[in-house]
PDB file of C-alpha atoms in Angstrom:
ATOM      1  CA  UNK A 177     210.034-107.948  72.550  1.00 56.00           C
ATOM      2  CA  UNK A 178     207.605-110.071  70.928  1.00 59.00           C
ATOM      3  CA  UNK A 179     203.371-109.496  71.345  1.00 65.00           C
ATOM      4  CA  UNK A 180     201.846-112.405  69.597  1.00 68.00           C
ATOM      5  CA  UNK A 181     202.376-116.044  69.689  1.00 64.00           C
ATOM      6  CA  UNK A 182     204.709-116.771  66.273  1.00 62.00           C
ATOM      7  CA  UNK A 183     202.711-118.424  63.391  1.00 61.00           C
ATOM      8  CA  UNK A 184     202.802-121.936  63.205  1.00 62.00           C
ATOM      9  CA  UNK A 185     202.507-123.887  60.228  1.00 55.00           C
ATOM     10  CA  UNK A 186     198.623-125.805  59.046  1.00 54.00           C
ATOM     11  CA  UNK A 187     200.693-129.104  59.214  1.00 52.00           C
ATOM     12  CA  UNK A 188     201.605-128.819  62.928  1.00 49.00           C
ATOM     13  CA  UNK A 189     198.332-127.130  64.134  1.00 50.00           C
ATOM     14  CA  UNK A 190     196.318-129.509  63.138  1.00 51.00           C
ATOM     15  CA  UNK A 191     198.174-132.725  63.777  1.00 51.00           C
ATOM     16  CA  UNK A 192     197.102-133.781  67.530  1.00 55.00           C
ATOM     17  CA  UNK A 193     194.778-131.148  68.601  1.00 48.00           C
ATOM     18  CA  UNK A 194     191.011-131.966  69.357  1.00 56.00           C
ATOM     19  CA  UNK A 195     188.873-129.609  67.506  1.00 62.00           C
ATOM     20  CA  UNK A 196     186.906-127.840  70.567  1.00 64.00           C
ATOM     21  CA  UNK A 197     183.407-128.283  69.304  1.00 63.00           C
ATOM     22  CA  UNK A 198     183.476-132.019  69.636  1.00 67.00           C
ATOM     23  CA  UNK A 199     185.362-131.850  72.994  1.00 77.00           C
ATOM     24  CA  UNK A 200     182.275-129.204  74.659  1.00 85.00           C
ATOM     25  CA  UNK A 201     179.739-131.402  73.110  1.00 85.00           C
ATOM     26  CA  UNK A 202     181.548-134.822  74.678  1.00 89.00           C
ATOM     27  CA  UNK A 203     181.219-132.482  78.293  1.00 90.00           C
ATOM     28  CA  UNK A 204     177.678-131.586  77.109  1.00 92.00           C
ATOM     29  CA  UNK A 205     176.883-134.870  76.967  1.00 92.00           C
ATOM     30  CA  UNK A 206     178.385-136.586  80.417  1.00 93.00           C
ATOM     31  CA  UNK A 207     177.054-133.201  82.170  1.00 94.00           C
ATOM     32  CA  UNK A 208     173.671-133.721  80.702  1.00 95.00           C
ATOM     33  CA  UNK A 209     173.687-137.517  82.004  1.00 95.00           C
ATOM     34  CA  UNK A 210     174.763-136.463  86.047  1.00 95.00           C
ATOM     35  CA  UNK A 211     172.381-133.407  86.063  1.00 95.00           C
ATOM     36  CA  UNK A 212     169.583-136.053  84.800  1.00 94.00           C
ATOM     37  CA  UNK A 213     170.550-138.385  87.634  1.00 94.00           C
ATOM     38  CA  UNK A 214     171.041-136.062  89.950  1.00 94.00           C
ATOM     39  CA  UNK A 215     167.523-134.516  88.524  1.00 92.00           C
ATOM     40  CA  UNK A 216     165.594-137.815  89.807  1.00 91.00           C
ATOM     41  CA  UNK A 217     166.261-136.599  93.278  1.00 90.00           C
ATOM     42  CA  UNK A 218     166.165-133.133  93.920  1.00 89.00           C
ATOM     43  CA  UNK A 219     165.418-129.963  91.829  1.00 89.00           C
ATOM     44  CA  UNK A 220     163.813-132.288  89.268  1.00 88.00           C
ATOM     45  CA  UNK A 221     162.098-129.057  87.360  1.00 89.00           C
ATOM     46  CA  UNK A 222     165.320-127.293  86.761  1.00 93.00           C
ATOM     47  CA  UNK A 223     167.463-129.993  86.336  1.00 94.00           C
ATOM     48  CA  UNK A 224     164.959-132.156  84.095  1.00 93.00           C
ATOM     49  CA  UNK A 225     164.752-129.567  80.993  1.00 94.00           C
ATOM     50  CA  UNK A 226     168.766-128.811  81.767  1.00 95.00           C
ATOM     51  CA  UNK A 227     169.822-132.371  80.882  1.00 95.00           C
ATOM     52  CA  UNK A 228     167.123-132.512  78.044  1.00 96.00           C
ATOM     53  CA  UNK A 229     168.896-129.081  76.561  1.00 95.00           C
ATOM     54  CA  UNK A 230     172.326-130.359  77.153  1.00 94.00           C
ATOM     55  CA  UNK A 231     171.951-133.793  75.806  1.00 94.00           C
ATOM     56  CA  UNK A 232     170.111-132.094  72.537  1.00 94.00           C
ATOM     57  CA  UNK A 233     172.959-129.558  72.187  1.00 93.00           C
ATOM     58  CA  UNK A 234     175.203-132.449  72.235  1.00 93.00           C
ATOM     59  CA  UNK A 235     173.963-135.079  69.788  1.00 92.00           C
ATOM     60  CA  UNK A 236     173.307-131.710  67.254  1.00 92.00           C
ATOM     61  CA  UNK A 237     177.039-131.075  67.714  1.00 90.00           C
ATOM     62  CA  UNK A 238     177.606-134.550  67.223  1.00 89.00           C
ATOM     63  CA  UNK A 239     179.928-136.124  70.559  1.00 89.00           C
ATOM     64  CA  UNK A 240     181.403-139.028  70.180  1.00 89.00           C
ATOM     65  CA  UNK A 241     179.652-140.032  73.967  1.00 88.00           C
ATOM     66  CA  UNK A 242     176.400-140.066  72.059  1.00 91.00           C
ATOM     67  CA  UNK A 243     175.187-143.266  74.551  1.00 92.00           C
ATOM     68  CA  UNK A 244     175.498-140.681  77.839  1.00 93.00           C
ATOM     69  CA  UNK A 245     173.881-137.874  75.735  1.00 93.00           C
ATOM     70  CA  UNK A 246     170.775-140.545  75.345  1.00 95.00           C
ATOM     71  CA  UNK A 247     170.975-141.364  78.453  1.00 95.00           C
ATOM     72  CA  UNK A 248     171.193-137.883  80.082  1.00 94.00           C
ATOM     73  CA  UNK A 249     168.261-137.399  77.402  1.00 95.00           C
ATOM     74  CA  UNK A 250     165.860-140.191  79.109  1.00 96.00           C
ATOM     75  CA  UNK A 251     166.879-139.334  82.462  1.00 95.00           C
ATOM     76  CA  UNK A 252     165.914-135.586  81.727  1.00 95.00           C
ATOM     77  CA  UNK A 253     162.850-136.745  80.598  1.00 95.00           C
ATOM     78  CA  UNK A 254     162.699-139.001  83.579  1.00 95.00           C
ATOM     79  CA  UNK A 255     163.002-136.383  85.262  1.00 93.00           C
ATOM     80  CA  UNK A 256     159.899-134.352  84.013  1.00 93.00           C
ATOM     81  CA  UNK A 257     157.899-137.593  84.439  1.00 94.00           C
ATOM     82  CA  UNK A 258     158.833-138.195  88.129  1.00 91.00           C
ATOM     83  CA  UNK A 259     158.038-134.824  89.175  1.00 89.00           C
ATOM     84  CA  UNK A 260     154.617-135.516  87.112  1.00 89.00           C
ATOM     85  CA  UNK A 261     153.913-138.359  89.111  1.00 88.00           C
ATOM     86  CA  UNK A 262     154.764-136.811  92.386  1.00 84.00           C
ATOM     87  CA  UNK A 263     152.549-133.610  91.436  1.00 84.00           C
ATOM     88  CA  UNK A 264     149.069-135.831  90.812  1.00 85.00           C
ATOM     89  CA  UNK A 265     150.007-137.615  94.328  1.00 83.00           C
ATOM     90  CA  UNK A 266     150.446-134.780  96.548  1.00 77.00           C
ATOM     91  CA  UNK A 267     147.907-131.977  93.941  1.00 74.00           C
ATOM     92  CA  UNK A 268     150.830-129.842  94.745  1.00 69.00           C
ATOM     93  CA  UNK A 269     153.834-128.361  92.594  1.00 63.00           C
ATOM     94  CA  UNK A 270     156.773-129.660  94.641  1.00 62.00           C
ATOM     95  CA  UNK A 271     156.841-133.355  96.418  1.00 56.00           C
ATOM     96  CA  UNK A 272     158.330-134.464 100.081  1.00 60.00           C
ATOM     97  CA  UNK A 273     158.899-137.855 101.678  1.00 55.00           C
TER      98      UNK A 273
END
């Protein structure tokens, strides 16, 4: 009976496998662009600084989806600006229709 995987040799590790950093970042990075769209909807103050965070994370790690990382980074930001504008129409924290 065997416990642990058998060793496998640097040559065939490393051939075809994606090294996992860039792979969360590239997730990061599209997650950070639909929580900034969705953000210009609804729950703009938690999703705003979420999609800022994310898209940060993401370019520091460096993804190779660094356009949707910028563009979950303005729409995060959009995000914080919308709810701005909303807040000096109504004089209240949250907006309606």
């Amino acid at each position: 009976m065997q416990l642990t995987a058998p060793a496998k040799s640097s040559t065939t590790a490393n051939s075809n496998v994606k090294p996992t950093g860039r792979r969360d970042a590239d997730g990061m990075a599209v997650a950070s662009f639909i929580l900034g769209l969705v953000g210009l909807l609804v729950l703009n103050v938690f999703l705003g600084p979420i999609a800022i965070a994310l898209a940060g994370v993401a370019l520091w790690r460096g993804t190779a989806r660094r356009g949707r990382a910028f563009l979950g980074l303005g729409l995060g930001i959009a995000d914080l600006l919308v709810l701005v504008a909303f807040m000096q129409l109504d004089s209240t924290v949250s907006w309606s229709f």
